[in-house]
PDB file of C-alpha atoms in Angstrom:
ATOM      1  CA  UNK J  98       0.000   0.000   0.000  1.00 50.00           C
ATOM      2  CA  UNK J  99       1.020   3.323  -0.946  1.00 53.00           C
ATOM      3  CA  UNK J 100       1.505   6.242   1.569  1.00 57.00           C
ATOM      4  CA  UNK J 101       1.853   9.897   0.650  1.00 57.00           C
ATOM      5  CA  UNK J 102       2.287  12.353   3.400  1.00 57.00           C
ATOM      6  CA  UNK J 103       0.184  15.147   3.217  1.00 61.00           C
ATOM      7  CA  UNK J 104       0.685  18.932   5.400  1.00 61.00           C
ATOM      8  CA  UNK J 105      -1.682  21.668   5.857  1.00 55.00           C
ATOM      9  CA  UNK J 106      -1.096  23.920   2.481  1.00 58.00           C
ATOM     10  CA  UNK J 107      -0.978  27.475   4.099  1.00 56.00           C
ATOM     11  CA  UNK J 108       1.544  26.670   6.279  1.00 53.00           C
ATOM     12  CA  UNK J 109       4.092  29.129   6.574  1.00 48.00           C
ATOM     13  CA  UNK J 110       6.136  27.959   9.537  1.00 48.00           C
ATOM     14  CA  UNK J 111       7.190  24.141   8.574  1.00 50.00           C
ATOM     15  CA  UNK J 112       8.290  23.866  12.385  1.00 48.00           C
ATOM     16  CA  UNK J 113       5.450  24.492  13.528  1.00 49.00           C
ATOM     17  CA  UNK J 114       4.139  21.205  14.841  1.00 53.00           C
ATOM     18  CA  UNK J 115       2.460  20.056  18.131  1.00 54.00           C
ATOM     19  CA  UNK J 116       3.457  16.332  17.572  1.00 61.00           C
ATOM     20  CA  UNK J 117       5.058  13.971  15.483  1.00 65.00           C
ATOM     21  CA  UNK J 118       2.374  13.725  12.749  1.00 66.00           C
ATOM     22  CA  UNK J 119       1.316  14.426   9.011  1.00 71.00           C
ATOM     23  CA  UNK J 120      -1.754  16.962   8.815  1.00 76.00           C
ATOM     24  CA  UNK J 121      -2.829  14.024   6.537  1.00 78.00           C
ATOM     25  CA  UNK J 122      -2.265  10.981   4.850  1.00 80.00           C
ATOM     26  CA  UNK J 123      -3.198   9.051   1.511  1.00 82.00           C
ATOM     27  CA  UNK J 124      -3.707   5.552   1.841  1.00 79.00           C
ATOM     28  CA  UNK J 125      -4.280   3.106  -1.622  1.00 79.00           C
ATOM     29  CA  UNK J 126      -4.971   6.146  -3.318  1.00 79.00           C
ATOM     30  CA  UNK J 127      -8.523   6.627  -2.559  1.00 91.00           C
ATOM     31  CA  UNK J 128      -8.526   6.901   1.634  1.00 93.00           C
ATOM     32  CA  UNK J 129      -7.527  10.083   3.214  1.00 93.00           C
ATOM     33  CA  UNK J 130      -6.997  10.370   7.161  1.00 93.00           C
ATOM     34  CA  UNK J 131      -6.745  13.974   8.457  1.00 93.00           C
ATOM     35  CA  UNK J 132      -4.984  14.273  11.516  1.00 90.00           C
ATOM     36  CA  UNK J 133      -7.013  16.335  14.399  1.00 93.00           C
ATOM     37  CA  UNK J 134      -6.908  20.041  13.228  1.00 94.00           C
ATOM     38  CA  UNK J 135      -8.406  23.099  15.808  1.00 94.00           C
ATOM     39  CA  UNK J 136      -8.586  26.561  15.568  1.00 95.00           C
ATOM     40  CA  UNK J 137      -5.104  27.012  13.848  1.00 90.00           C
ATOM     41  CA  UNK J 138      -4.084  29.841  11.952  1.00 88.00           C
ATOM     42  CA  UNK J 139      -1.266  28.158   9.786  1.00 78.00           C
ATOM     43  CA  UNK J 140      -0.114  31.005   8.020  1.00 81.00           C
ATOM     44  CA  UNK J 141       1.343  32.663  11.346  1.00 80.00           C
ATOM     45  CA  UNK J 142       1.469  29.143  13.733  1.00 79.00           C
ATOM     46  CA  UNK J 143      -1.129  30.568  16.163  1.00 87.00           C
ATOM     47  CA  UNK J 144      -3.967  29.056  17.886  1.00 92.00           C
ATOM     48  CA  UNK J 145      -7.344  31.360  17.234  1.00 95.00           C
ATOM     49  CA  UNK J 146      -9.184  30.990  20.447  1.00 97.00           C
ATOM     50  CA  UNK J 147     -12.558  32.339  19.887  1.00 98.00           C
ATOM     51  CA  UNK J 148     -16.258  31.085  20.587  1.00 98.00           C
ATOM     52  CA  UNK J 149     -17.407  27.585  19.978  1.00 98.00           C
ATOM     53  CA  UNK J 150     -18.816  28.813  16.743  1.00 98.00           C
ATOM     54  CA  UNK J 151     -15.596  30.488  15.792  1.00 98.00           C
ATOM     55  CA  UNK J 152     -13.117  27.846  16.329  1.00 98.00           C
ATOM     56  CA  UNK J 153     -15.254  25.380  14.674  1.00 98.00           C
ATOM     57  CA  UNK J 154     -15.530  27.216  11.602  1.00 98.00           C
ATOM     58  CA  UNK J 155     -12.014  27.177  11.527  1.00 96.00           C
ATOM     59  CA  UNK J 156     -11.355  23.972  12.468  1.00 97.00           C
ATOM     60  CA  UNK J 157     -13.590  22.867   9.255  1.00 97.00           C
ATOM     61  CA  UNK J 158     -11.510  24.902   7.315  1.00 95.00           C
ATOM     62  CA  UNK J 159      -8.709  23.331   7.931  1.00 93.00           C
ATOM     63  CA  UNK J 160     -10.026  20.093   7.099  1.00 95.00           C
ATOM     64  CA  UNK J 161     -11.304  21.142   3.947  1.00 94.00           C
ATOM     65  CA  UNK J 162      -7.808  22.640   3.229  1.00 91.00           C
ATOM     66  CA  UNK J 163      -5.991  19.362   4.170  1.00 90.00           C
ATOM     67  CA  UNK J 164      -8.660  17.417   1.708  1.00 92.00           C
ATOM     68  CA  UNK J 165      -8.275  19.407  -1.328  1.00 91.00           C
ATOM     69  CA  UNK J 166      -4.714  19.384  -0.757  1.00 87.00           C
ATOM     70  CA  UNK J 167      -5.263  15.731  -1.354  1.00 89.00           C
ATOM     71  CA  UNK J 168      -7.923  16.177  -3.869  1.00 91.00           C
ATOM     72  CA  UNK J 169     -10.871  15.622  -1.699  1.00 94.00           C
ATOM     73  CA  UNK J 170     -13.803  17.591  -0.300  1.00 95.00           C
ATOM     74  CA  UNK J 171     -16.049  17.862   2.998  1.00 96.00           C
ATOM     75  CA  UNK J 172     -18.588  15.674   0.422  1.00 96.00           C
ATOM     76  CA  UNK J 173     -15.737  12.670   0.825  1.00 96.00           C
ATOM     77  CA  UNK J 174     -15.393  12.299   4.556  1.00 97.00           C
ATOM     78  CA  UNK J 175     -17.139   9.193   6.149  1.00 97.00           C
ATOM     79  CA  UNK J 176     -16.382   9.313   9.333  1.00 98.00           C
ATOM     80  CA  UNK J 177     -15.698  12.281  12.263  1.00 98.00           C
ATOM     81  CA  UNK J 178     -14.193  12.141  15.776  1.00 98.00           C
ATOM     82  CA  UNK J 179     -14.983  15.513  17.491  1.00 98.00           C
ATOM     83  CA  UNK J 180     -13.453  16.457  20.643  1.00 98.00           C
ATOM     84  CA  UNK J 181     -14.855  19.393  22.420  1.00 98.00           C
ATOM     85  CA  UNK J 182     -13.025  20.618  25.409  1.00 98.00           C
ATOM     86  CA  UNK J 183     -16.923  21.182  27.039  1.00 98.00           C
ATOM     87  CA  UNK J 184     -20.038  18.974  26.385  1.00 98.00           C
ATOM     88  CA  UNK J 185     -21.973  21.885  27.133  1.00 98.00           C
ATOM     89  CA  UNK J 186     -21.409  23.232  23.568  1.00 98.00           C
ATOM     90  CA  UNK J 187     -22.527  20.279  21.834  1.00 98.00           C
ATOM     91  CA  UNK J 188     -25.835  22.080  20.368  1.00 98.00           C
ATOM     92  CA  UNK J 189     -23.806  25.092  19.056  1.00 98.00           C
ATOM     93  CA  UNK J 190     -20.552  23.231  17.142  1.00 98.00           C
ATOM     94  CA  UNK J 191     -23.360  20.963  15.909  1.00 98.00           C
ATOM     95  CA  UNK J 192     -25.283  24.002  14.657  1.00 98.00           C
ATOM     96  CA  UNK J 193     -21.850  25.344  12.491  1.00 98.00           C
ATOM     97  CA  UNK J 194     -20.619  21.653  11.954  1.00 98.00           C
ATOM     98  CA  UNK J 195     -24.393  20.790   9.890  1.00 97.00           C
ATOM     99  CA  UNK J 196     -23.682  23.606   7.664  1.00 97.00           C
ATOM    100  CA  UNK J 197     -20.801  21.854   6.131  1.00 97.00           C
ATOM    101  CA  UNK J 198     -22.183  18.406   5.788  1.00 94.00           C
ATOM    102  CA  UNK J 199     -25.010  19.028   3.885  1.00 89.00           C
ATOM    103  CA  UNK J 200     -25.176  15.563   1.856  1.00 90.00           C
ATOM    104  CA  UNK J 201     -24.872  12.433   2.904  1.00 91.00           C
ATOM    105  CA  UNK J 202     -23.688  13.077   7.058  1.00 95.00           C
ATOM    106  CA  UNK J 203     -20.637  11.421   8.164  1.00 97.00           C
ATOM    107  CA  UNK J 204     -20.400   8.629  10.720  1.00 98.00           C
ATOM    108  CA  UNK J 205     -19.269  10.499  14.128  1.00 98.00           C
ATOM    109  CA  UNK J 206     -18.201  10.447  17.307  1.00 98.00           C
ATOM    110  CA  UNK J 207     -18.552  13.537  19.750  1.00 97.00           C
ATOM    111  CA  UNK J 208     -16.488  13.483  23.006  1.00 98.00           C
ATOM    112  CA  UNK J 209     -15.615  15.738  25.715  1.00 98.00           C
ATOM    113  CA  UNK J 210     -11.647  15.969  26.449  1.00 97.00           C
ATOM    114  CA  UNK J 211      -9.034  17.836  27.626  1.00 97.00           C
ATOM    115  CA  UNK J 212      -7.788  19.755  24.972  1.00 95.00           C
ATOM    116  CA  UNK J 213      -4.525  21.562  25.152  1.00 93.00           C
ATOM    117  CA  UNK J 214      -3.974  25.515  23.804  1.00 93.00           C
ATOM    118  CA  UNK J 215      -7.319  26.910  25.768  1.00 95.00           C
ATOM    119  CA  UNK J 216      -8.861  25.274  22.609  1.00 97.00           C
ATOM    120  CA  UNK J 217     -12.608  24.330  22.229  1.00 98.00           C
ATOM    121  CA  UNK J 218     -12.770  21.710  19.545  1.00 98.00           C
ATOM    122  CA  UNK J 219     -11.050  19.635  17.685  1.00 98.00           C
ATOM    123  CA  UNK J 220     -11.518  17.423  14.727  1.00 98.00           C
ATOM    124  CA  UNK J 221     -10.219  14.539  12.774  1.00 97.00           C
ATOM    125  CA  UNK J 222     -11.615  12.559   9.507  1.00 97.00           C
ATOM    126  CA  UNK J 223     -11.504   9.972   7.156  1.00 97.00           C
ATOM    127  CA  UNK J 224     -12.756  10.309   3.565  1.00 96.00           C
ATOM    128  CA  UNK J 225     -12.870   8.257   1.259  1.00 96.00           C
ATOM    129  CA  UNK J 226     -12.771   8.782  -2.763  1.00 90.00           C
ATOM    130  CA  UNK J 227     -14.933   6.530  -4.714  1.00 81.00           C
ATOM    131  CA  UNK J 228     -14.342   6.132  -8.599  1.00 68.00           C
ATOM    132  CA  UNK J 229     -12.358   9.357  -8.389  1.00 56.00           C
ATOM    133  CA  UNK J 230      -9.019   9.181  -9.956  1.00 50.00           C
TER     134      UNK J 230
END
Protein backbone atom coordinates (compact mmCIF):
# COMPACT_ATOMS: atom_id res chain seq x y z
CA UNK A 1 0.00 0.00 0.00
CA UNK A 2 1.02 3.32 -0.95
CA UNK A 3 1.50 6.24 1.57
CA UNK A 4 1.85 9.90 0.65
CA UNK A 5 2.29 12.35 3.40
CA UNK A 6 0.18 15.15 3.22
CA UNK A 7 0.68 18.93 5.40
CA UNK A 8 -1.68 21.67 5.86
CA UNK A 9 -1.10 23.92 2.48
CA UNK A 10 -0.98 27.47 4.10
CA UNK A 11 1.54 26.67 6.28
CA UNK A 12 4.09 29.13 6.57
CA UNK A 13 6.14 27.96 9.54
CA UNK A 14 7.19 24.14 8.57
CA UNK A 15 8.29 23.87 12.38
CA UNK A 16 5.45 24.49 13.53
CA UNK A 17 4.14 21.21 14.84
CA UNK A 18 2.46 20.06 18.13
CA UNK A 19 3.46 16.33 17.57
CA UNK A 20 5.06 13.97 15.48
CA UNK A 21 2.37 13.72 12.75
CA UNK A 22 1.32 14.43 9.01
CA UNK A 23 -1.75 16.96 8.82
CA UNK A 24 -2.83 14.02 6.54
CA UNK A 25 -2.26 10.98 4.85
CA UNK A 26 -3.20 9.05 1.51
CA UNK A 27 -3.71 5.55 1.84
CA UNK A 28 -4.28 3.11 -1.62
CA UNK A 29 -4.97 6.15 -3.32
CA UNK A 30 -8.52 6.63 -2.56
CA UNK A 31 -8.53 6.90 1.63
CA UNK A 32 -7.53 10.08 3.21
CA UNK A 33 -7.00 10.37 7.16
CA UNK A 34 -6.75 13.97 8.46
CA UNK A 35 -4.98 14.27 11.52
CA UNK A 36 -7.01 16.34 14.40
CA UNK A 37 -6.91 20.04 13.23
CA UNK A 38 -8.41 23.10 15.81
CA UNK A 39 -8.59 26.56 15.57
CA UNK A 40 -5.10 27.01 13.85
CA UNK A 41 -4.08 29.84 11.95
CA UNK A 42 -1.27 28.16 9.79
CA UNK A 43 -0.11 31.00 8.02
CA UNK A 44 1.34 32.66 11.35
CA UNK A 45 1.47 29.14 13.73
CA UNK A 46 -1.13 30.57 16.16
CA UNK A 47 -3.97 29.06 17.89
CA UNK A 48 -7.34 31.36 17.23
CA UNK A 49 -9.18 30.99 20.45
CA UNK A 50 -12.56 32.34 19.89
CA UNK A 51 -16.26 31.09 20.59
CA UNK A 52 -17.41 27.59 19.98
CA UNK A 53 -18.82 28.81 16.74
CA UNK A 54 -15.60 30.49 15.79
CA UNK A 55 -13.12 27.85 16.33
CA UNK A 56 -15.25 25.38 14.67
CA UNK A 57 -15.53 27.22 11.60
CA UNK A 58 -12.01 27.18 11.53
CA UNK A 59 -11.36 23.97 12.47
CA UNK A 60 -13.59 22.87 9.26
CA UNK A 61 -11.51 24.90 7.32
CA UNK A 62 -8.71 23.33 7.93
CA UNK A 63 -10.03 20.09 7.10
CA UNK A 64 -11.30 21.14 3.95
CA UNK A 65 -7.81 22.64 3.23
CA UNK A 66 -5.99 19.36 4.17
CA UNK A 67 -8.66 17.42 1.71
CA UNK A 68 -8.28 19.41 -1.33
CA UNK A 69 -4.71 19.38 -0.76
CA UNK A 70 -5.26 15.73 -1.35
CA UNK A 71 -7.92 16.18 -3.87
CA UNK A 72 -10.87 15.62 -1.70
CA UNK A 73 -13.80 17.59 -0.30
CA UNK A 74 -16.05 17.86 3.00
CA UNK A 75 -18.59 15.67 0.42
CA UNK A 76 -15.74 12.67 0.83
CA UNK A 77 -15.39 12.30 4.56
CA UNK A 78 -17.14 9.19 6.15
CA UNK A 79 -16.38 9.31 9.33
CA UNK A 80 -15.70 12.28 12.26
CA UNK A 81 -14.19 12.14 15.78
CA UNK A 82 -14.98 15.51 17.49
CA UNK A 83 -13.45 16.46 20.64
CA UNK A 84 -14.86 19.39 22.42
CA UNK A 85 -13.03 20.62 25.41
CA UNK A 86 -16.92 21.18 27.04
CA UNK A 87 -20.04 18.97 26.39
CA UNK A 88 -21.97 21.89 27.13
CA UNK A 89 -21.41 23.23 23.57
CA UNK A 90 -22.53 20.28 21.83
CA UNK A 91 -25.83 22.08 20.37
CA UNK A 92 -23.81 25.09 19.06
CA UNK A 93 -20.55 23.23 17.14
CA UNK A 94 -23.36 20.96 15.91
CA UNK A 95 -25.28 24.00 14.66
CA UNK A 96 -21.85 25.34 12.49
CA UNK A 97 -20.62 21.65 11.95
CA UNK A 98 -24.39 20.79 9.89
CA UNK A 99 -23.68 23.61 7.66
CA UNK A 100 -20.80 21.85 6.13
CA UNK A 101 -22.18 18.41 5.79
CA UNK A 102 -25.01 19.03 3.88
CA UNK A 103 -25.18 15.56 1.86
CA UNK A 104 -24.87 12.43 2.90
CA UNK A 105 -23.69 13.08 7.06
CA UNK A 106 -20.64 11.42 8.16
CA UNK A 107 -20.40 8.63 10.72
CA UNK A 108 -19.27 10.50 14.13
CA UNK A 109 -18.20 10.45 17.31
CA UNK A 110 -18.55 13.54 19.75
CA UNK A 111 -16.49 13.48 23.01
CA UNK A 112 -15.62 15.74 25.71
CA UNK A 113 -11.65 15.97 26.45
CA UNK A 114 -9.03 17.84 27.63
CA UNK A 115 -7.79 19.76 24.97
CA UNK A 116 -4.52 21.56 25.15
CA UNK A 117 -3.97 25.52 23.80
CA UNK A 118 -7.32 26.91 25.77
CA UNK A 119 -8.86 25.27 22.61
CA UNK A 120 -12.61 24.33 22.23
CA UNK A 121 -12.77 21.71 19.55
CA UNK A 122 -11.05 19.64 17.68
CA UNK A 123 -11.52 17.42 14.73
CA UNK A 124 -10.22 14.54 12.77
CA UNK A 125 -11.61 12.56 9.51
CA UNK A 126 -11.50 9.97 7.16
CA UNK A 127 -12.76 10.31 3.56
CA UNK A 128 -12.87 8.26 1.26
CA UNK A 129 -12.77 8.78 -2.76
CA UNK A 130 -14.93 6.53 -4.71
CA UNK A 131 -14.34 6.13 -8.60
CA UNK A 132 -12.36 9.36 -8.39
CA UNK A 133 -9.02 9.18 -9.96
Amino acid sequence: MEKIEIQHPDKADKSFTTGAYSAGVLAAGDWLFVSGQAAVDFTTSTFVLGTIEEETHLTIHNVKRICEAAGFTLDDIVKCTVHLSDIKDFDRYNAVYATYFTKVKPARTTVQSGLGHGIKVEIDAIAFRQGKK
